[in-house]
CSV table of C-alpha atoms in Angstrom, one decimal:
chain,number,residue,atom,x,y,z
I,149,UNK,CA,18.6,-51.7,152.3
I,150,UNK,CA,18.4,-52.7,149.4
I,151,UNK,CA,17.2,-50.7,146.6
I,152,UNK,CA,13.9,-51.7,144.5
I,153,UNK,CA,15.7,-52.1,141.0
I,154,UNK,CA,12.8,-52.5,139.4
I,155,UNK,CA,11.1,-49.3,139.3
I,156,UNK,CA,14.6,-48.1,138.0
I,157,UNK,CA,14.3,-46.2,134.3
I,158,UNK,CA,16.2,-48.6,131.7
I,159,UNK,CA,18.9,-47.5,129.7
I,160,UNK,CA,18.2,-46.5,126.4
I,161,UNK,CA,19.9,-49.8,124.3
I,162,UNK,CA,21.9,-49.0,121.1
I,163,UNK,CA,19.7,-50.2,119.0
I,164,UNK,CA,17.0,-47.9,120.7
I,165,UNK,CA,18.7,-44.7,120.0
I,166,UNK,CA,19.8,-45.6,116.9
I,167,UNK,CA,16.3,-46.0,115.6
I,168,UNK,CA,15.4,-42.7,117.7
I,169,UNK,CA,17.8,-41.0,115.6
I,170,UNK,CA,17.7,-42.3,112.2
I,171,UNK,CA,13.7,-41.1,113.4
I,172,UNK,CA,14.9,-37.9,113.9
I,173,UNK,CA,16.8,-37.1,110.8
I,174,UNK,CA,13.1,-38.7,108.7
I,175,UNK,CA,11.4,-36.2,110.3
I,176,UNK,CA,14.0,-33.5,109.4
I,177,UNK,CA,14.7,-35.0,105.8
I,178,UNK,CA,10.9,-34.9,105.0
I,179,UNK,CA,10.3,-31.6,106.5
I,180,UNK,CA,13.0,-29.3,105.2
I,181,UNK,CA,13.7,-30.8,102.3
I,182,UNK,CA,17.3,-31.8,100.9
I,183,UNK,CA,19.9,-32.2,103.8
I,184,UNK,CA,23.4,-32.2,104.3
I,185,UNK,CA,25.1,-34.4,106.7
I,186,UNK,CA,26.3,-30.7,108.3
I,187,UNK,CA,22.9,-29.8,108.7
I,188,UNK,CA,21.5,-33.0,109.7
I,189,UNK,CA,24.4,-32.8,112.5
I,190,UNK,CA,23.4,-29.9,112.9
I,191,UNK,CA,19.7,-29.9,113.8
I,192,UNK,CA,19.3,-33.0,115.3
I,193,UNK,CA,22.7,-32.3,117.9
I,194,UNK,CA,24.9,-36.2,116.8
I,195,UNK,CA,27.9,-34.9,115.8
I,196,UNK,CA,29.4,-35.9,112.0
I,197,UNK,CA,30.3,-39.3,112.7
I,198,UNK,CA,27.1,-40.4,114.2
I,199,UNK,CA,25.1,-38.3,111.4
I,200,UNK,CA,27.7,-40.2,109.0
I,201,UNK,CA,26.4,-43.5,110.4
I,202,UNK,CA,23.1,-42.9,110.1
I,203,UNK,CA,22.4,-41.6,107.1
I,204,UNK,CA,24.8,-45.1,105.5
I,205,UNK,CA,21.7,-47.4,107.2
I,206,UNK,CA,18.8,-44.9,105.9
I,207,UNK,CA,20.6,-45.1,102.5
I,208,UNK,CA,21.2,-49.1,102.7
I,209,UNK,CA,17.4,-49.2,103.9
I,210,UNK,CA,16.4,-47.2,100.8
I,211,UNK,CA,14.8,-44.8,102.9
I,212,UNK,CA,17.5,-41.9,101.7
I,213,UNK,CA,19.3,-41.3,98.6
I,214,UNK,CA,21.6,-38.3,97.1
I,215,UNK,CA,20.0,-35.8,95.4
I,216,UNK,CA,23.5,-33.5,93.9
I,217,UNK,CA,26.3,-30.9,96.4
I,218,UNK,CA,25.6,-27.5,97.8
I,219,UNK,CA,26.7,-24.7,95.5
I,220,UNK,CA,28.5,-21.3,96.8
I,221,UNK,CA,29.8,-22.0,100.1
I,222,UNK,CA,33.0,-21.9,101.8
I,223,UNK,CA,34.7,-25.1,101.5
I,224,UNK,CA,34.3,-27.8,99.5
I,225,UNK,CA,30.8,-29.0,98.4
I,226,UNK,CA,28.7,-30.9,100.5
I,227,UNK,CA,26.6,-34.0,99.6
I,228,UNK,CA,22.7,-33.4,99.9
I,229,UNK,CA,20.2,-36.0,100.9
I,230,UNK,CA,16.2,-36.7,100.4
I,231,UNK,CA,14.0,-39.0,101.7
I,232,UNK,CA,13.6,-41.5,98.5
I,233,UNK,CA,9.7,-40.9,97.0
I,234,UNK,CA,9.9,-44.3,96.4
I,235,UNK,CA,10.2,-45.6,99.6
I,236,UNK,CA,6.7,-46.7,100.1
I,237,UNK,CA,2.8,-45.3,99.3
I,238,UNK,CA,-0.1,-45.1,100.3
I,239,UNK,CA,-3.9,-44.6,99.5
I,240,UNK,CA,-6.5,-42.5,101.2
I,241,UNK,CA,-9.8,-43.1,100.7
I,242,UNK,CA,-12.4,-41.0,101.5
I,243,UNK,CA,-16.3,-42.8,101.9
I,244,UNK,CA,-20.1,-41.0,101.2
I,245,UNK,CA,-22.9,-41.8,100.4
I,246,UNK,CA,-22.6,-40.5,96.9
I,247,UNK,CA,-19.4,-41.6,95.6
I,248,UNK,CA,-15.6,-43.3,96.6
I,249,UNK,CA,-12.4,-41.0,96.3
I,250,UNK,CA,-9.1,-42.5,96.3
I,251,UNK,CA,-5.6,-40.9,96.0
I,252,UNK,CA,-2.8,-42.9,96.5
I,253,UNK,CA,0.5,-40.1,97.4
I,254,UNK,CA,4.6,-41.2,98.1
I,255,UNK,CA,6.4,-40.8,101.3
I,256,UNK,CA,7.0,-37.6,100.8
I,257,UNK,CA,3.6,-36.7,101.0
I,258,UNK,CA,2.8,-35.7,97.5
I,259,UNK,CA,-0.6,-37.0,95.9
I,260,UNK,CA,0.5,-39.0,92.7
I,261,UNK,CA,-2.8,-40.3,91.0
I,262,UNK,CA,-6.8,-39.8,92.5
I,263,UNK,CA,-10.1,-41.2,90.9
I,264,UNK,CA,-13.7,-40.6,92.6
I,265,UNK,CA,-16.2,-43.5,91.8
I,266,UNK,CA,-19.8,-42.3,92.3
I,267,UNK,CA,-21.1,-45.5,94.5
I,268,UNK,CA,-24.9,-45.0,93.0
I,269,UNK,CA,-26.2,-49.1,92.1
I,270,UNK,CA,-23.2,-50.7,94.4
I,271,UNK,CA,-24.9,-53.5,95.9
I,272,UNK,CA,-23.8,-54.2,99.3
I,273,UNK,CA,-22.7,-57.4,99.0
I,274,UNK,CA,-20.1,-55.7,96.9
I,275,UNK,CA,-18.5,-53.2,98.6
I,276,UNK,CA,-15.2,-54.9,98.9
I,277,UNK,CA,-14.6,-56.1,95.6
I,278,UNK,CA,-15.5,-52.3,93.9
I,279,UNK,CA,-13.5,-50.6,96.1
I,280,UNK,CA,-10.8,-53.3,95.8
I,281,UNK,CA,-11.3,-52.0,91.6
I,282,UNK,CA,-11.2,-48.4,92.7
I,283,UNK,CA,-7.5,-48.4,94.4
I,284,UNK,CA,-6.1,-50.7,91.7
I,285,UNK,CA,-7.4,-47.9,89.4
I,286,UNK,CA,-6.1,-45.4,91.0
I,287,UNK,CA,-2.8,-47.2,91.8
I,288,UNK,CA,-2.6,-47.8,87.3
I,289,UNK,CA,-2.9,-44.3,87.4
I,290,UNK,CA,-0.5,-43.4,89.7
I,291,UNK,CA,1.9,-45.3,87.3
I,292,UNK,CA,3.1,-48.2,90.1
I,293,UNK,CA,2.4,-51.6,90.2
I,294,UNK,CA,0.0,-54.1,91.7
I,295,UNK,CA,0.7,-54.6,95.3
I,296,UNK,CA,3.0,-51.3,95.7
I,297,UNK,CA,1.3,-50.0,98.4
I,298,UNK,CA,2.0,-50.1,101.6
I,299,UNK,CA,-1.1,-49.4,103.8
I,300,UNK,CA,-4.4,-48.0,103.3
I,301,UNK,CA,-6.8,-46.0,104.9
I,302,UNK,CA,-10.4,-45.6,104.5
I,303,UNK,CA,-12.1,-41.8,106.3
I,304,UNK,CA,-16.3,-43.0,106.7
I,305,UNK,CA,-19.0,-40.7,108.5
I,306,UNK,CA,-19.5,-43.1,111.4
I,307,UNK,CA,-17.1,-44.4,114.6
I,308,UNK,CA,-15.8,-47.9,113.9
I,309,UNK,CA,-16.5,-49.9,117.6
I,310,UNK,CA,-12.6,-50.8,118.6
I,311,UNK,CA,-13.8,-54.0,120.4
I,312,UNK,CA,-16.3,-55.4,117.6
I,313,UNK,CA,-15.0,-53.9,115.0
I,314,UNK,CA,-18.6,-52.6,114.1
I,315,UNK,CA,-19.0,-49.7,111.9
I,316,UNK,CA,-21.3,-47.0,114.6
I,317,UNK,CA,-23.4,-44.6,113.4
I,318,UNK,CA,-23.5,-45.0,110.1
I,319,UNK,CA,-26.8,-46.3,109.1
I,320,UNK,CA,-26.4,-44.1,105.4
I,321,UNK,CA,-23.6,-46.5,104.7
I,322,UNK,CA,-24.6,-50.0,103.8
I,323,UNK,CA,-22.0,-52.9,103.2
I,324,UNK,CA,-19.8,-51.6,105.3
I,325,UNK,CA,-20.9,-52.8,108.2
I,326,UNK,CA,-19.3,-56.2,108.8
I,327,UNK,CA,-17.1,-56.9,111.1
I,328,UNK,CA,-14.5,-58.4,109.1
I,329,UNK,CA,-14.5,-55.9,107.2
I,330,UNK,CA,-11.5,-54.8,107.7
I,331,UNK,CA,-9.6,-58.1,107.5
I,332,UNK,CA,-11.5,-58.7,103.8
I,333,UNK,CA,-10.3,-55.5,102.3
I,334,UNK,CA,-7.0,-56.1,103.6
I,335,UNK,CA,-7.1,-59.1,102.3
I,336,UNK,CA,-8.5,-58.2,98.6
I,337,UNK,CA,-5.9,-55.3,98.3
I,338,UNK,CA,-2.7,-56.4,99.7
I,339,UNK,CA,-1.6,-54.2,102.4
I,340,UNK,CA,-2.5,-53.4,105.7
I,341,UNK,CA,-5.9,-51.3,105.6
I,342,UNK,CA,-7.5,-48.5,108.8
I,343,UNK,CA,-10.6,-47.6,108.5
I,344,UNK,CA,-11.3,-44.4,111.0
I,345,UNK,CA,-13.7,-41.7,111.0
I,346,UNK,CA,-13.6,-39.0,108.6
I,347,UNK,CA,-13.7,-35.7,111.0
I,348,UNK,CA,-10.7,-37.5,113.5
I,349,UNK,CA,-9.2,-37.8,109.9
I,350,UNK,CA,-9.2,-33.6,109.4
I,351,UNK,CA,-7.9,-33.6,112.9
I,352,UNK,CA,-4.8,-35.4,112.1
I,353,UNK,CA,-4.7,-33.2,108.9
I,354,UNK,CA,-4.5,-30.3,110.6
I,355,UNK,CA,-2.6,-30.7,113.6
I,356,UNK,CA,-0.2,-32.5,110.8
I,357,UNK,CA,0.4,-29.2,108.3
I,358,UNK,CA,-3.1,-26.8,109.4
I,359,UNK,CA,-4.9,-24.3,111.7
I,360,UNK,CA,-3.4,-26.7,114.7
I,361,UNK,CA,-0.2,-27.4,114.1
I,362,UNK,CA,1.8,-27.3,117.8
I,363,UNK,CA,-1.8,-27.8,119.7
I,364,UNK,CA,-1.5,-30.0,121.9
I,365,UNK,CA,-5.3,-30.2,122.6
I,366,UNK,CA,-8.3,-28.8,120.4
I,367,UNK,CA,-11.4,-29.8,119.0
I,368,UNK,CA,-12.7,-29.7,115.3
I,369,UNK,CA,-15.8,-29.2,114.6
I,370,UNK,CA,-17.6,-30.4,111.4
I,371,UNK,CA,-20.2,-28.7,110.0
I,372,UNK,CA,-21.0,-31.0,106.4
I,373,UNK,CA,-23.9,-33.5,105.3
I,374,UNK,CA,-23.7,-34.4,109.1
I,375,UNK,CA,-22.3,-32.6,112.2
I,376,UNK,CA,-19.5,-34.0,113.7
I,377,UNK,CA,-16.5,-33.4,116.0
I,378,UNK,CA,-13.0,-34.5,116.9
I,379,UNK,CA,-11.0,-34.5,119.9
I,380,UNK,CA,-7.2,-34.1,120.5
I,381,UNK,CA,-5.8,-34.8,124.3
I,382,UNK,CA,-2.5,-34.4,124.6
I,383,UNK,CA,-1.4,-34.5,121.1
I,384,UNK,CA,-3.4,-38.2,120.5
I,385,UNK,CA,-7.2,-38.2,119.2
I,386,UNK,CA,-9.9,-39.6,122.2
I,387,UNK,CA,-12.0,-42.2,120.6
I,388,UNK,CA,-13.8,-42.8,123.5
I,389,UNK,CA,-14.7,-46.4,125.1
I,390,UNK,CA,-16.7,-47.7,122.3
I,391,UNK,CA,-15.3,-45.0,118.9
I,392,UNK,CA,-18.7,-42.2,119.3
I,393,UNK,CA,-16.3,-39.9,121.1
I,394,UNK,CA,-17.2,-36.6,118.9
I,395,UNK,CA,-21.0,-37.8,117.2
I,396,UNK,CA,-22.4,-34.4,118.9
I,397,UNK,CA,-24.7,-35.3,115.7
I,398,UNK,CA,-26.2,-38.3,117.7
I,399,UNK,CA,-26.6,-35.3,120.7
I,400,UNK,CA,-30.4,-35.2,122.8
I,401,UNK,CA,-31.2,-31.9,122.4
I,402,UNK,CA,-33.8,-30.9,124.2
I,403,UNK,CA,-37.5,-30.2,121.8
I,404,UNK,CA,-35.8,-32.1,119.0
I,405,UNK,CA,-37.4,-35.2,117.8
I,406,UNK,CA,-34.7,-38.5,119.4
């Protein structure tokens, strides 16, 4: 009787294992600040030679930099490393009926600049142009060169349909309904753009550094200008087939007009 090898788990390749180790070390450096080679090895369970090779790869890739040495302990001082803040820059946008708020941060999460632009009088057809101007001004205030952003995420009070690309539940946001809007913004801003429901993004923030830290399953209920919710199951956002999961403000309520 022969064994069906197609169902056996594949062994991790050396390149995959290196990538997993590198990512784990980067996460530790982001969460714990400067660490020595020995500390990284202890926290990850890697040997000193493996930790040294890992740090050499990350330094060559421009992701970590040496930042001094340990002091006061037994033995020789150890070199400390931290994530290089200049390794990547991102922008986040909060879009409402009255304004667009832009923030630019480095890879460590430190906010470098913020800029708020009122949207009163914006022609719907000028949305891409106006957003581009707002982001460019924020990048300038952050002291960065044009084209420095690696990723841009836009939070809106609506639900992007993953199939059609259209923005649902957002009649209050004229100019944000083109199915090609993401592509148009990416071209104008010279960086990948993602559009996400604003309450979903609030849930991601709570999961990363707020009340939902360590929670695999939770619901965030949002009550502001409108009412919404975000659902996280097994650690991942649950958006629904058309992106509308959590749009509780649109649920029929007995005795209320549809």
